[in-house]
């Protein structure tokens, strides 16, 4: 389905998801801009912007600069990292003052923040996501909230270590809870399509394709069948994960809290979708997403670039 071409500004364009968003936006023919922190001559991120003809650099606290840049575009997609979530409050105020923005997609592409609760370190992150949602609604911006669940490439690497032949994998809890693992390219494509889709205005889009719902045990079993190897499993009980969230210092206590939510509680599939929800693969049936089974095949032939595991988030 083709939508009107837009002028799209991406915050966090040099980050993990941001690079996928830039490519997706350009591939759909949108006039694409990036707003980045001021780049230094030795900044390696500058090479990530080579696809763009237009980008602006500035601080997120520079209100006048933000307003000036925002008046040049129509759609804003944020992919700011976790430590900068609340900086989106500055962007929201600037968008309100600019008066030109037709759609805002805030950075919150993990669990559905309004329907789940988590252990305290992760709950603090979900709380910040809710603050951004409520602030967006309060100023009257047209928005699309997107729950993308988990990044497929990231978590296949994290859970399976596919580049290693003789190794063991860690199973969190029983390994039976269902998660949703979506290929990053698909996530970015769905985000850009939804950001310019009139049907997604002031709606929640959940990326939960049926072929991407999988448990840890199912994922490991599939990888064993594809590789012909038996993988040693080491179970970490729920009690130990909870203890880690209570005893590790911040921010080291955040990853176990996220793992508990996704792979022990199964929060990503703990609620039924309603008529008010827009599920991405149903909204865009013409788009052929990459199933988790197909993604494992990709890892066998030509593994995607390994993400930095330091970017852990949900």
CSV table of N, CA, C and O in Angstrom, one decimal, residues 15 47 86 91 145 154 169 184 205-206 248 287 292 296:
chain,number,residue,atom,x,y,z
A,15,UNK,N,21.7,5.6,15.8
A,15,UNK,CA,21.7,4.5,16.7
A,15,UNK,C,21.3,3.1,16.1
A,15,UNK,O,21.1,3.0,14.9
A,47,UNK,N,29.7,8.5,9.4
A,47,UNK,CA,29.6,7.6,8.2
A,47,UNK,C,28.2,7.0,8.1
A,47,UNK,O,27.8,6.6,7.0
A,86,UNK,N,13.2,10.7,28.3
A,86,UNK,CA,12.5,11.9,28.8
A,86,UNK,C,12.9,13.2,28.0
A,86,UNK,O,12.2,14.2,28.1
A,91,UNK,N,11.2,17.6,22.8
A,91,UNK,CA,10.8,17.5,21.4
A,91,UNK,C,9.3,17.7,21.2
A,91,UNK,O,8.8,18.4,20.3
A,145,UNK,N,1.6,5.2,18.4
A,145,UNK,CA,2.4,4.5,19.4
A,145,UNK,C,2.6,3.1,18.8
A,145,UNK,O,1.7,2.4,18.3
A,154,UNK,N,19.0,-9.1,17.4
A,154,UNK,CA,19.6,-8.8,18.7
A,154,UNK,C,19.4,-10.1,19.6
A,154,UNK,O,20.4,-10.6,20.2
A,169,UNK,N,23.7,-22.6,26.1
A,169,UNK,CA,22.8,-21.5,26.1
A,169,UNK,C,22.1,-21.4,27.4
A,169,UNK,O,21.9,-22.4,28.1
A,184,UNK,N,14.7,-6.6,12.6
A,184,UNK,CA,14.8,-5.2,12.7
A,184,UNK,C,14.4,-4.4,11.5
A,184,UNK,O,13.8,-3.4,11.5
A,205,UNK,N,-0.1,0.6,17.3
A,205,UNK,CA,0.2,-0.5,16.4
A,205,UNK,C,1.1,-1.5,17.2
A,205,UNK,O,2.1,-1.1,17.7
A,206,UNK,N,0.7,-2.7,17.2
A,206,UNK,CA,1.5,-3.8,17.8
A,206,UNK,C,2.0,-4.7,16.8
A,206,UNK,O,1.3,-5.2,15.9
A,248,UNK,N,22.0,-6.3,42.1
A,248,UNK,CA,23.0,-5.7,41.2
A,248,UNK,C,22.8,-4.1,41.2
A,248,UNK,O,21.7,-3.6,41.3
A,287,UNK,N,2.9,-6.7,2.8
A,287,UNK,CA,4.3,-6.7,3.2
A,287,UNK,C,4.7,-8.1,3.7
A,287,UNK,O,4.1,-8.6,4.7
A,292,UNK,N,10.6,-15.8,12.2
A,292,UNK,CA,11.7,-16.2,13.0
A,292,UNK,C,12.4,-17.4,12.4
A,292,UNK,O,13.6,-17.5,12.4
A,296,UNK,N,16.4,-17.4,11.2
A,296,UNK,CA,17.4,-18.4,11.5
A,296,UNK,C,18.1,-18.9,10.3
A,296,UNK,O,19.3,-19.2,10.3
